[in-house]
mmCIF file of C-alpha atoms and ligand atoms in Angstrom:
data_model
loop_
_atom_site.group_PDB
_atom_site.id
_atom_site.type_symbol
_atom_site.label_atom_id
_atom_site.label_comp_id
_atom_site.label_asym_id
_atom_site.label_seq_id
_atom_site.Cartn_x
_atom_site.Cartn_y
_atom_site.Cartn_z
ATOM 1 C CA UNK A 27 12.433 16.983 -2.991
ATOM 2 C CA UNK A 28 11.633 17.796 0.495
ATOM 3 C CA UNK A 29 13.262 21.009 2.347
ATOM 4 C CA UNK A 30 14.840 20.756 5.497
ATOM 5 C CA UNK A 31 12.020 22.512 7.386
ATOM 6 C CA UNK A 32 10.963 20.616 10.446
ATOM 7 C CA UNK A 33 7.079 20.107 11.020
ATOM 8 C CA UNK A 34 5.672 21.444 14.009
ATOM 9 C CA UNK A 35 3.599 19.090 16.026
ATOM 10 C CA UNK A 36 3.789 18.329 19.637
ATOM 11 C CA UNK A 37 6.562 15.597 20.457
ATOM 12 C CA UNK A 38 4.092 12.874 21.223
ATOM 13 C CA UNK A 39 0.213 12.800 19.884
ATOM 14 C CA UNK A 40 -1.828 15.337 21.965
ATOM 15 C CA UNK A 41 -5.004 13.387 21.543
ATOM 16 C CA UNK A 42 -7.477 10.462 22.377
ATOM 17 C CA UNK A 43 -8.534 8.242 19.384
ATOM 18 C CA UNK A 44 -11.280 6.543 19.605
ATOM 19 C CA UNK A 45 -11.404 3.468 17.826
ATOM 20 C CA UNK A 46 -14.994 2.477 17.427
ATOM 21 C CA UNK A 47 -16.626 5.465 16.262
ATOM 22 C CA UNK A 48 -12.990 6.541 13.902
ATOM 23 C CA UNK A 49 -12.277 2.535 12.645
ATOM 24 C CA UNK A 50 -15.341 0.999 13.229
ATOM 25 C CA UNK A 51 -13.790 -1.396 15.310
ATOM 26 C CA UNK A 52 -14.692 -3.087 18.681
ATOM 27 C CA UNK A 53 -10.874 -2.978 20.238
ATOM 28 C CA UNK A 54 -9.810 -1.943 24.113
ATOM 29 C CA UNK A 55 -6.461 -0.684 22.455
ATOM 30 C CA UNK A 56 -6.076 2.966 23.459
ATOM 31 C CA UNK A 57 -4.846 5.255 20.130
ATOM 32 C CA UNK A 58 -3.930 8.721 20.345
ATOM 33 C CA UNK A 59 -3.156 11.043 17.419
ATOM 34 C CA UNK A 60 -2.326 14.716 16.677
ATOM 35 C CA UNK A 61 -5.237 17.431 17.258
ATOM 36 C CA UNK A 62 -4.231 19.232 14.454
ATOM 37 C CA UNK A 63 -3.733 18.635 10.412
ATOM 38 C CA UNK A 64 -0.616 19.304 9.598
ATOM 39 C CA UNK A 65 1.464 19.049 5.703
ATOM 40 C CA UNK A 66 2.180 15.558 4.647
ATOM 41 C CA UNK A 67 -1.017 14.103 6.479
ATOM 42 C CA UNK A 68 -3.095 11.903 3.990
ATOM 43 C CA UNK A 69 -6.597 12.898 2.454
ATOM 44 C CA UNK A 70 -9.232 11.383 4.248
ATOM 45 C CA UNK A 71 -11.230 8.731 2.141
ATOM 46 C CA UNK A 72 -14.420 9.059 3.564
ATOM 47 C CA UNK A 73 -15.445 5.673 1.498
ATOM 48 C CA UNK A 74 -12.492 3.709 3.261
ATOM 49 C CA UNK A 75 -13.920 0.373 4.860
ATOM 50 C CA UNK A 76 -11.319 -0.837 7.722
ATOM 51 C CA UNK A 77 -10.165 -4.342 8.006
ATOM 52 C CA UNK A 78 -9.996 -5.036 11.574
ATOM 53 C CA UNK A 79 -6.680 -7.236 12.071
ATOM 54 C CA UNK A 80 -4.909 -4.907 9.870
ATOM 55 C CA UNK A 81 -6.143 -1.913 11.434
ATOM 56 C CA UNK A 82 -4.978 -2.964 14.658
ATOM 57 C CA UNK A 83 -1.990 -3.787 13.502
ATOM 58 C CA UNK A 84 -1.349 -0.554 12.335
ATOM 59 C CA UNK A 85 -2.769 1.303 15.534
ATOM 60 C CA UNK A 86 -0.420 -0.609 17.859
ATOM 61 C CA UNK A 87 2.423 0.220 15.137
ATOM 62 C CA UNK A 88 1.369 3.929 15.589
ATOM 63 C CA UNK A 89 0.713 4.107 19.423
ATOM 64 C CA UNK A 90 3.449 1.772 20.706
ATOM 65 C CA UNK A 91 5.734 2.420 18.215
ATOM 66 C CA UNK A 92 6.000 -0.914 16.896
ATOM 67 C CA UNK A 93 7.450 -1.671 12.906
ATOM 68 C CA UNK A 94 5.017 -3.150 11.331
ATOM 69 C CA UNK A 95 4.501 -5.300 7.594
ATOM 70 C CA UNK A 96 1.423 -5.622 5.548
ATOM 71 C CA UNK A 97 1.886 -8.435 3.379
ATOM 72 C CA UNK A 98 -0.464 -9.862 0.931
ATOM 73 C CA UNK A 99 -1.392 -10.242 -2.812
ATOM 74 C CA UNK A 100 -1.299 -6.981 -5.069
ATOM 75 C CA UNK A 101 -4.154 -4.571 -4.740
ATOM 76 C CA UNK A 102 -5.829 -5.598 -1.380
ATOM 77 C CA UNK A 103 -5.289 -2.551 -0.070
ATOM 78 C CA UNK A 104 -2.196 -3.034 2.234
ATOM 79 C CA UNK A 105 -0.768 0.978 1.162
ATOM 80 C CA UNK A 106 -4.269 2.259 1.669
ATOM 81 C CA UNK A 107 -4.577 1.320 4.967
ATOM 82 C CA UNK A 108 -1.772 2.519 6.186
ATOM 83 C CA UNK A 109 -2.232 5.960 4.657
ATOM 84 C CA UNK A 110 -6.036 6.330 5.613
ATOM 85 C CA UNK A 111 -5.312 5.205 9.474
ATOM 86 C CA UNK A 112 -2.489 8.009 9.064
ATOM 87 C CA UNK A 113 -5.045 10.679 7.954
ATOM 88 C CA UNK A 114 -7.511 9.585 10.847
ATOM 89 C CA UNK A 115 -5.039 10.203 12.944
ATOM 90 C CA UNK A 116 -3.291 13.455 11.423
ATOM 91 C CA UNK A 117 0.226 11.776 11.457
ATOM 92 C CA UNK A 118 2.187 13.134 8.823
ATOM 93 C CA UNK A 119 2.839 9.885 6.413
ATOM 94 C CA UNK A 120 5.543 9.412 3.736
ATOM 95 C CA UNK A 121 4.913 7.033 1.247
ATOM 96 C CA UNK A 122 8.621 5.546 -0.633
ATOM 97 C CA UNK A 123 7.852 3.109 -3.463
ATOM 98 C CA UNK A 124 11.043 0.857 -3.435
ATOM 99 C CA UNK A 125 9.930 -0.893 -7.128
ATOM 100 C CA UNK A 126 10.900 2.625 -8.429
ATOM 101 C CA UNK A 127 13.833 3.804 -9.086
ATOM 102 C CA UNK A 128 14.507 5.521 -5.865
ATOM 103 C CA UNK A 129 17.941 4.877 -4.998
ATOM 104 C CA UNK A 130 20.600 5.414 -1.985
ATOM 105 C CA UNK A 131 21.111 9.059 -2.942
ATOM 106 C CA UNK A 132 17.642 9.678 -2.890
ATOM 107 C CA UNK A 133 17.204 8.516 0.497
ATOM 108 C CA UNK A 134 20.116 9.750 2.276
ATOM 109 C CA UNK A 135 20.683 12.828 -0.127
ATOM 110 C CA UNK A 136 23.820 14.827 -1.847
ATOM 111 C CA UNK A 137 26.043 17.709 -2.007
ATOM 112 C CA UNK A 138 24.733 19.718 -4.464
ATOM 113 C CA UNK A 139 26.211 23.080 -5.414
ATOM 114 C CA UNK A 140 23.886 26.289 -4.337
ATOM 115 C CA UNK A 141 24.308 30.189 -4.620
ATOM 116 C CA UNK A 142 24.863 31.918 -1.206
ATOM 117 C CA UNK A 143 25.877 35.540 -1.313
ATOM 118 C CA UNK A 144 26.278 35.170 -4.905
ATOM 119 C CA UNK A 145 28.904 32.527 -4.264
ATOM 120 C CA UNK A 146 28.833 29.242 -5.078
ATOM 121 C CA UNK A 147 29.230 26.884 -2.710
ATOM 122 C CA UNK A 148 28.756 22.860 -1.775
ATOM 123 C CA UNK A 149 26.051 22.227 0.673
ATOM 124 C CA UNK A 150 24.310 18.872 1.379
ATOM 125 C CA UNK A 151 20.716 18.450 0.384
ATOM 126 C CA UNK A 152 18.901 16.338 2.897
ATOM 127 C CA UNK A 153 17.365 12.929 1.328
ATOM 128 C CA UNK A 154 14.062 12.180 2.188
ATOM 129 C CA UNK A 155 15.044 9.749 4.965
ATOM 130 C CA UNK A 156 16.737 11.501 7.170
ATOM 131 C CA UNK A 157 14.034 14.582 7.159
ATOM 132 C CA UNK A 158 11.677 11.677 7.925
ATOM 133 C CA UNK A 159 13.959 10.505 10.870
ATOM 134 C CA UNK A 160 13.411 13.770 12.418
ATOM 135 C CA UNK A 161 10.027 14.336 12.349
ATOM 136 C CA UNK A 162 6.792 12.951 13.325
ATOM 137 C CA UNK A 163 6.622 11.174 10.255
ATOM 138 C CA UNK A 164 5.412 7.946 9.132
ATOM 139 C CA UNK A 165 7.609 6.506 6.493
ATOM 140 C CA UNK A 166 6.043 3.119 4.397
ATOM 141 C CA UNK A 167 8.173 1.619 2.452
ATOM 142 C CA UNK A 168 6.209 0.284 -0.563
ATOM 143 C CA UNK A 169 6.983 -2.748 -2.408
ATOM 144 C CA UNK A 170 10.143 -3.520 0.457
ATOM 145 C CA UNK A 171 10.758 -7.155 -1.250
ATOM 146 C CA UNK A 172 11.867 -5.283 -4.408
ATOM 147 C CA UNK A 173 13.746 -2.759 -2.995
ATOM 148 C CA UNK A 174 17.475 -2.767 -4.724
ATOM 149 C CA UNK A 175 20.305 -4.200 -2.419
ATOM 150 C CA UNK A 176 22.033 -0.511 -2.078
ATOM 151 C CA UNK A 177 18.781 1.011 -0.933
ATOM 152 C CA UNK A 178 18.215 -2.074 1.438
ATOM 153 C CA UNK A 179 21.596 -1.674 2.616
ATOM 154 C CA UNK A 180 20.522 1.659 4.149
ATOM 155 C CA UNK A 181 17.020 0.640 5.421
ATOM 156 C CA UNK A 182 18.971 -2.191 7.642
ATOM 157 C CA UNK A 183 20.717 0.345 9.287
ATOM 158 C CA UNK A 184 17.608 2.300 10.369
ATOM 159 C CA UNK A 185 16.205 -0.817 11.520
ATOM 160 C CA UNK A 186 19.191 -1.776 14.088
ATOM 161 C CA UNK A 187 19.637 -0.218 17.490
ATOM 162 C CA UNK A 188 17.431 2.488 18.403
ATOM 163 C CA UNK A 189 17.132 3.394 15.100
ATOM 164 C CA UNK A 190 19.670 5.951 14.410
ATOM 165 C CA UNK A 191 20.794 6.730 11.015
ATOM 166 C CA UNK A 192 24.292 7.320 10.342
ATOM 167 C CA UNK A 193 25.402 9.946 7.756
ATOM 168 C CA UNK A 194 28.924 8.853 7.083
ATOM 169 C CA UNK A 195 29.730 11.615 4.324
ATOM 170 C CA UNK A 196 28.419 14.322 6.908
ATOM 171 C CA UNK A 197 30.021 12.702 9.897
ATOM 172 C CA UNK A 198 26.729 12.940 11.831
ATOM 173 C CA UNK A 199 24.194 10.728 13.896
ATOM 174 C CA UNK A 200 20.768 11.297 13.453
ATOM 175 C CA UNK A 201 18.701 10.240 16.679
ATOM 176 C CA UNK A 202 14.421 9.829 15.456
ATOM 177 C CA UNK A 203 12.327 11.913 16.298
ATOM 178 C CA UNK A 204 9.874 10.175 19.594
ATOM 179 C CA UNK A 205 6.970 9.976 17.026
ATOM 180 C CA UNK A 206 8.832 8.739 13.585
ATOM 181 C CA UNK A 207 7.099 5.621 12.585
ATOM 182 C CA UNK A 208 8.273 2.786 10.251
ATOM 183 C CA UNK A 209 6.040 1.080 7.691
ATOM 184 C CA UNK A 210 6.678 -1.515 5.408
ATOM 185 C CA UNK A 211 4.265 -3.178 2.593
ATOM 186 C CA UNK A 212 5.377 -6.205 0.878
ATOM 187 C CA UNK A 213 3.889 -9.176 -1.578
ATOM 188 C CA UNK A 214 6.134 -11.630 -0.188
ATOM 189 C CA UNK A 215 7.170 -12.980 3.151
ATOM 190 C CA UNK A 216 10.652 -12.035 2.286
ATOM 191 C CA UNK A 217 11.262 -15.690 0.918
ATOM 192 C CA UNK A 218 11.596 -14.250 -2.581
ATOM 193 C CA UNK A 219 8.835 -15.130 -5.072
ATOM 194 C CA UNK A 220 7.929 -19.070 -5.180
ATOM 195 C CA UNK A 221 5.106 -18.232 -7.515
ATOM 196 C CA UNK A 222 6.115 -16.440 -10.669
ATOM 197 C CA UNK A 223 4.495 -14.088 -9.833
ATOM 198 C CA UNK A 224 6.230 -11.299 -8.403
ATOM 199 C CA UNK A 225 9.101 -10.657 -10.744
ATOM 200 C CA UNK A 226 11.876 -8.461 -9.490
ATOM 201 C CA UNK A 227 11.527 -9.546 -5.664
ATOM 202 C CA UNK A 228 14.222 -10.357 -3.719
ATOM 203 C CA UNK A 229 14.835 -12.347 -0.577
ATOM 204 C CA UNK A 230 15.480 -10.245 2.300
ATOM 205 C CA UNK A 231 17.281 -11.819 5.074
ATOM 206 C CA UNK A 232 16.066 -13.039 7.977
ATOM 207 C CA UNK A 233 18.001 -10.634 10.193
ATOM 208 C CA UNK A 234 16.054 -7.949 7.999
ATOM 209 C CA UNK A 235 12.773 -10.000 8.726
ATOM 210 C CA UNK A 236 13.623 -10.440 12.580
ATOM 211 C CA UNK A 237 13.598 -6.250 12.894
ATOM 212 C CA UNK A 238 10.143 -5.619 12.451
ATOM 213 C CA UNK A 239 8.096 -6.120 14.959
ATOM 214 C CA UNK A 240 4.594 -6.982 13.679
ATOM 215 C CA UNK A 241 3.832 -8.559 10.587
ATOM 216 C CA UNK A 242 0.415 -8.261 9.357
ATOM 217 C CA UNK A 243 -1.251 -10.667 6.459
ATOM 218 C CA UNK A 244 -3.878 -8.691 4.457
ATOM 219 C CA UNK A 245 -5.030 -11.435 1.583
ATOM 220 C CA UNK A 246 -8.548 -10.740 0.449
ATOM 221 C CA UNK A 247 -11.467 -8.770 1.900
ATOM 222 C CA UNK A 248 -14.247 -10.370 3.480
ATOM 223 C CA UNK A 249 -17.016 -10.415 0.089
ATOM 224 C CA UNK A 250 -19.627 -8.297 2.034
ATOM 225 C CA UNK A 251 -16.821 -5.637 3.148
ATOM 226 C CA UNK A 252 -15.643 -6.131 -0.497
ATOM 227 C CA UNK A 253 -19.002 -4.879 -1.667
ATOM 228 C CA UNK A 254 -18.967 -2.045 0.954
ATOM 229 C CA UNK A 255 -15.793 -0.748 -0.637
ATOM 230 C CA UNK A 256 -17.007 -1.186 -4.663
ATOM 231 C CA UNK A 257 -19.731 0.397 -3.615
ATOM 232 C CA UNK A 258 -18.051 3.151 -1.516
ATOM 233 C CA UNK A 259 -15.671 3.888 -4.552
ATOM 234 C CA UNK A 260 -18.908 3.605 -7.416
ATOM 235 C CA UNK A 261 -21.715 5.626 -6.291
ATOM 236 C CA UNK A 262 -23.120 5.366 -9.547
ATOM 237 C CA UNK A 263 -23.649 2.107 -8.847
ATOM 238 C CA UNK A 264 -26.239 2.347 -6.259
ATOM 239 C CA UNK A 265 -29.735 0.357 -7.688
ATOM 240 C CA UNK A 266 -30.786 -3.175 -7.112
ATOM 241 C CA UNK A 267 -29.672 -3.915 -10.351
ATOM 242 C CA UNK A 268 -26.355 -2.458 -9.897
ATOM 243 C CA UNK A 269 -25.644 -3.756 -6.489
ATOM 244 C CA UNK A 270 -26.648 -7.485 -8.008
ATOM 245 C CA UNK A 271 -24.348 -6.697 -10.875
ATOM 246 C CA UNK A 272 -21.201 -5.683 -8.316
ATOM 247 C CA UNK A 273 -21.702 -8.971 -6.227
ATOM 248 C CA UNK A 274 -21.279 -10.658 -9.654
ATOM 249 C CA UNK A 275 -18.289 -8.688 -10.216
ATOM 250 C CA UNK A 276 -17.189 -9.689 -6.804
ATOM 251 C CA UNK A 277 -17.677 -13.409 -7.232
ATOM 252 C CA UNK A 278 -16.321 -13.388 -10.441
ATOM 253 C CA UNK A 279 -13.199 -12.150 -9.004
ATOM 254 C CA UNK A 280 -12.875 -14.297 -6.467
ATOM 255 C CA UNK A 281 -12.903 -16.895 -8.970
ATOM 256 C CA UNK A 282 -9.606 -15.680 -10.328
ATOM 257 C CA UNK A 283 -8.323 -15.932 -7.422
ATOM 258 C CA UNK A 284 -8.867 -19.595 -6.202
ATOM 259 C CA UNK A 285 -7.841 -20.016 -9.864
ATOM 260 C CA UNK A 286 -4.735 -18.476 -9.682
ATOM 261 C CA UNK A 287 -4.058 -20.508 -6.058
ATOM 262 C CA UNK A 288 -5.215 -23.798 -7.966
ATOM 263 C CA UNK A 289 -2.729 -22.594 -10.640
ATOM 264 C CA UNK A 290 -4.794 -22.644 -13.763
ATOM 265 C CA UNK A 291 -4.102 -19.380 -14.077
ATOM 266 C CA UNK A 292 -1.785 -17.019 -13.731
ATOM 267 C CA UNK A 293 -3.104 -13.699 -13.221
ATOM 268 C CA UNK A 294 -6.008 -12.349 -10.665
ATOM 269 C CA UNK A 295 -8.628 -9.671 -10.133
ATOM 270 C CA UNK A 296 -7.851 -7.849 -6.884
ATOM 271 C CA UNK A 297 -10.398 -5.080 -5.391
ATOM 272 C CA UNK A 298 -8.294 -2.823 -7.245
ATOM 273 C CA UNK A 299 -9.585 -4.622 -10.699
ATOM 274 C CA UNK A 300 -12.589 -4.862 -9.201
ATOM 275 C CA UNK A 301 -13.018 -0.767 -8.800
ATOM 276 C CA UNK A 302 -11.883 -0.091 -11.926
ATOM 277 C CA UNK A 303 -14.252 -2.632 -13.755
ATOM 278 C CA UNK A 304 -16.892 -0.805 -12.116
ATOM 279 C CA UNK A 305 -15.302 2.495 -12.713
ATOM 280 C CA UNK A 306 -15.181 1.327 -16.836
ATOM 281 C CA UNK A 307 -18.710 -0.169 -16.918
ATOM 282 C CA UNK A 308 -20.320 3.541 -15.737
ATOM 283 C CA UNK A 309 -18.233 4.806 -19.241
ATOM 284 C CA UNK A 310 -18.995 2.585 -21.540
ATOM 285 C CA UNK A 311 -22.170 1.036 -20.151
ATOM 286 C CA UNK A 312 -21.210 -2.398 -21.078
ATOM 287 C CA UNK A 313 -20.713 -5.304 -18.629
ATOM 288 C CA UNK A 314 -18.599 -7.400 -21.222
ATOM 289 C CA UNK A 315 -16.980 -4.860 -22.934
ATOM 290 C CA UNK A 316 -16.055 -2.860 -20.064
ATOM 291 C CA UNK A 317 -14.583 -6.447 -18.719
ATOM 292 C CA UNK A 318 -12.406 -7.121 -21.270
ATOM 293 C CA UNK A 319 -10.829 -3.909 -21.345
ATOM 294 C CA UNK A 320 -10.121 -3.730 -17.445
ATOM 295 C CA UNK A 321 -8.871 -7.654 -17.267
ATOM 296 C CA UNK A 322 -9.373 -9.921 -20.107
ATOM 297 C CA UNK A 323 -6.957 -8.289 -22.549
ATOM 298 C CA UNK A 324 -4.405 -8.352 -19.485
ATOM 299 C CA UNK A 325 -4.860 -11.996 -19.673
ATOM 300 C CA UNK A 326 -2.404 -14.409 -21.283
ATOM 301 C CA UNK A 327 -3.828 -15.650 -24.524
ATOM 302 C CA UNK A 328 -3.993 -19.567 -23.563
ATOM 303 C CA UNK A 329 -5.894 -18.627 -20.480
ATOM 304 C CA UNK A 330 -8.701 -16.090 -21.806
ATOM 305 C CA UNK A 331 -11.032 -19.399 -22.175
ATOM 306 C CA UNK A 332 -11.087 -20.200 -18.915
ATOM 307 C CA UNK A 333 -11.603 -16.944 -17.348
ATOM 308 C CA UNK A 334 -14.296 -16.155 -20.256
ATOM 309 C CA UNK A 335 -15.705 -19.435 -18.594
ATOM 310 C CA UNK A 336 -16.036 -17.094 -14.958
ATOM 311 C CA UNK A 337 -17.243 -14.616 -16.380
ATOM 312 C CA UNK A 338 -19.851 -17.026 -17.970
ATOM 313 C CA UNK A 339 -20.830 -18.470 -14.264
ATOM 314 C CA UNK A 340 -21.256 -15.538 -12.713
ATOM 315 C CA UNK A 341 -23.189 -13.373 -15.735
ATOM 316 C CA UNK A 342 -24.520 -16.575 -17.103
ATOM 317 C CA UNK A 343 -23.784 -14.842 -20.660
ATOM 318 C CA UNK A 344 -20.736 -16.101 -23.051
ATOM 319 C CA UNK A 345 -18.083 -13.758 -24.043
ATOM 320 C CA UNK A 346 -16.348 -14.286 -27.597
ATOM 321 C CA UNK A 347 -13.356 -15.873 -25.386
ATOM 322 C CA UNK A 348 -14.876 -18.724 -24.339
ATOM 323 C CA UNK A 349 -13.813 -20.575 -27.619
ATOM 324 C CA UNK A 350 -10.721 -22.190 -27.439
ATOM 325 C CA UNK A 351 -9.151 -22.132 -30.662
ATOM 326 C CA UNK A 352 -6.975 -24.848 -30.009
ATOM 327 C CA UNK A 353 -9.977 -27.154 -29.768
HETATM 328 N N1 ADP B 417 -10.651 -1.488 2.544
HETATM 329 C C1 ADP B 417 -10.718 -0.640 1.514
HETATM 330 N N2 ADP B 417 -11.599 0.386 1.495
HETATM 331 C C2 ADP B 417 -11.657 1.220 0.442
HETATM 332 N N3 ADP B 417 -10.856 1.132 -0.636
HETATM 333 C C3 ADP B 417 -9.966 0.145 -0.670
HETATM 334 C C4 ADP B 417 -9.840 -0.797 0.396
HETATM 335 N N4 ADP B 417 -8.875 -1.680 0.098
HETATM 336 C C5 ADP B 417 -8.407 -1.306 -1.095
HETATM 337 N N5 ADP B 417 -9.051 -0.213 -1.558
HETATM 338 C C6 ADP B 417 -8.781 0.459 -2.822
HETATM 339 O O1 ADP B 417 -8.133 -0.489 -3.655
HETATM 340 C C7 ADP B 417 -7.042 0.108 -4.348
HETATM 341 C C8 ADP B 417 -5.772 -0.657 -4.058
HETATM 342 O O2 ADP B 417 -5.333 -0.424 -2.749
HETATM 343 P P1 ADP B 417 -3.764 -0.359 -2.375
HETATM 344 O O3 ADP B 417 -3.684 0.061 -0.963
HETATM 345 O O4 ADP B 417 -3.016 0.441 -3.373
HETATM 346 O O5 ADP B 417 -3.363 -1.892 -2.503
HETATM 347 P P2 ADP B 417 -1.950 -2.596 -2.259
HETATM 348 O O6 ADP B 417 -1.038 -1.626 -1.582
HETATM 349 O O7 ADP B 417 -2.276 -3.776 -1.404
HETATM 350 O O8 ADP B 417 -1.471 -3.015 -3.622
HETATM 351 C C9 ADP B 417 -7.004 1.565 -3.896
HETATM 352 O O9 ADP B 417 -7.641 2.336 -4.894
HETATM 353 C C10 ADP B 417 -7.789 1.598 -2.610
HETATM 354 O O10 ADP B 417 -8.401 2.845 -2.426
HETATM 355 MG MG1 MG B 418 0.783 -0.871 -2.372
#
């Protein structure tokens, strides 16, 4: 858990951002960040390919100090972003997975019993939210439609007036810090889950929904930036051959996912699947083999036939799955 030490930055960022040349983006919004790199700010992924409506999105969350949502399917790189926009900027970022079992405690913190003086005595341990609150911190809440009601409970009262979090145990009101930023990534719109898909999500109410200020939709990457970031991630990979065999990869992903719209079946590859097929096929050297250890066997049973019918499109070779036993 986090100490109560405060990190030293300047109240407000101390410098210029430019967006082109840092994003690769053509935008007139004006971004400033912190000169220097302080604890808590993300690794730089040099590899990192920016979507521009999210990016934005994010910038104006930073800069303007606007709440924003990323919402989308699993694994399009909605946590990513908001992390690698962080490091460009050296803002100290806080990542709190809400699917885990992070609970009320956790955030707020405890009494805990410490030795002073060789003494024992009771002395509250600061949760992880408010050492966020005061700091130039950006917290993301990860997975926020499947956060637990107790733990949501406490997020909605960060999110009402001004943002002040009170500790009600330690009789105190904590005021955020002028650069604290709020973050939220989600799968849902907060309607709860119509598909199946996400299990475990709630619904989160619309006053909830009505406190953040942007919300951003990050679905699927254009196929050529998909190919930039495969490729980015996969060095290996860098031959004719191989850069063929990734835009095969690509389509056949993309496959899954109009199948999984069309509902004929019920599981997709996202770039995430798509990395770590790549990742696989540099071990064991084998397109099908490294396939059906990264997806296929993740499949349900009833629908391996179809998808070995993808793969089969796209590599124009059969896999053993493309038999339907049932037939
Ligand atoms: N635009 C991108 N550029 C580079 N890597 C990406 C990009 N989008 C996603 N990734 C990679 O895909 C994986 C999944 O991203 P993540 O942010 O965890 O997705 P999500 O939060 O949407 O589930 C990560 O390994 C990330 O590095
Ligand atoms: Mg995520």
């Amino acid at each position: 858990m986090i100490d109560s030490e405060r990190i030293s930055l300047p109240n407000r960022p101390d410098q210029k951002v430019n967006v082109k040349k840092t994003f690769g983006i053509n935008s007139d919004l004006v971004v400033h960040g912190f000169k220097e790199k302080t604890q808590w700010v993300p690794t730089i992924d040099p590899t990192y390919v920016f979507d521009k409506d999210t990016t934005l999105a994010i910038l104006a969350g930073f800069e303007h100090d606007r709440r924003v949502m990323i919402q989308g399917y699993h694994g399009t790189g909605k946590s990513t972003h908001i992390e690698q926009v962080a490091a460009r900027l050296n803002w100290p970022c806080v990542r709190i997975n809400l699917d885990s079992h992070i609970s009320r405690i956790d955030l707020l913190g405890k009494d805990a019993i410490v030795l002073k003086d060789e003494k024992q005595i009771t002395e509250f341990k600061e949760g992880i939210l408010p050492w966020s609150i005061q700091n130039p911190v950006a917290i993301v809440f990860d997975e926020y439609d499947a956060g637990r009601p107790d733990v949501m409970f406490v997020i909605q009262r960060i999110l009402e007036v001004e943002g002040k979090l009170t500790l009600l145990d330690q009789n105190q009101v904590i005021s955020p810090h002028a650069s604290f930023r709020l973050f939220a990534t989600t799968n849902t719109v907060g309607m709860g889950d119509v598909t199946g898909l996400y299990h475990g999500t709630q619904q989160i109410n619309q006053g909830q929904m009505d406190r953040w200020h942007i919300l951003s939709t990050l679905n699927y990457l254009e196929r050529s930036h998909e190919i930039d970031v495969v490729s980015g991630k996969v060095p290996e990979l860098k031959s004719a051959k191989d850069k063929a065999l990734i835009k095969s990869m690509i389509q056949l992903a993309d496959l899954t996912r109009q199948g999984f719209i069309n509902e004929d079946i019920s599981s997709l590859m996202s770039p995430r699947t798509v990395i770590t097929w790549a990742q696989n096929y540099i071990i064991f050297k084998d397109i099908q083999h490294s396939f059906r250890l990264t997806f296929l066997n993740k499949c349900d049973e009833a629908e391996r036939p179809i998808v070995a019918e993808y793969f089969q499109r796209c590599f124009g070779e059969d896999l053993l799955e493309s038999h339907n036993p049932e037939k």
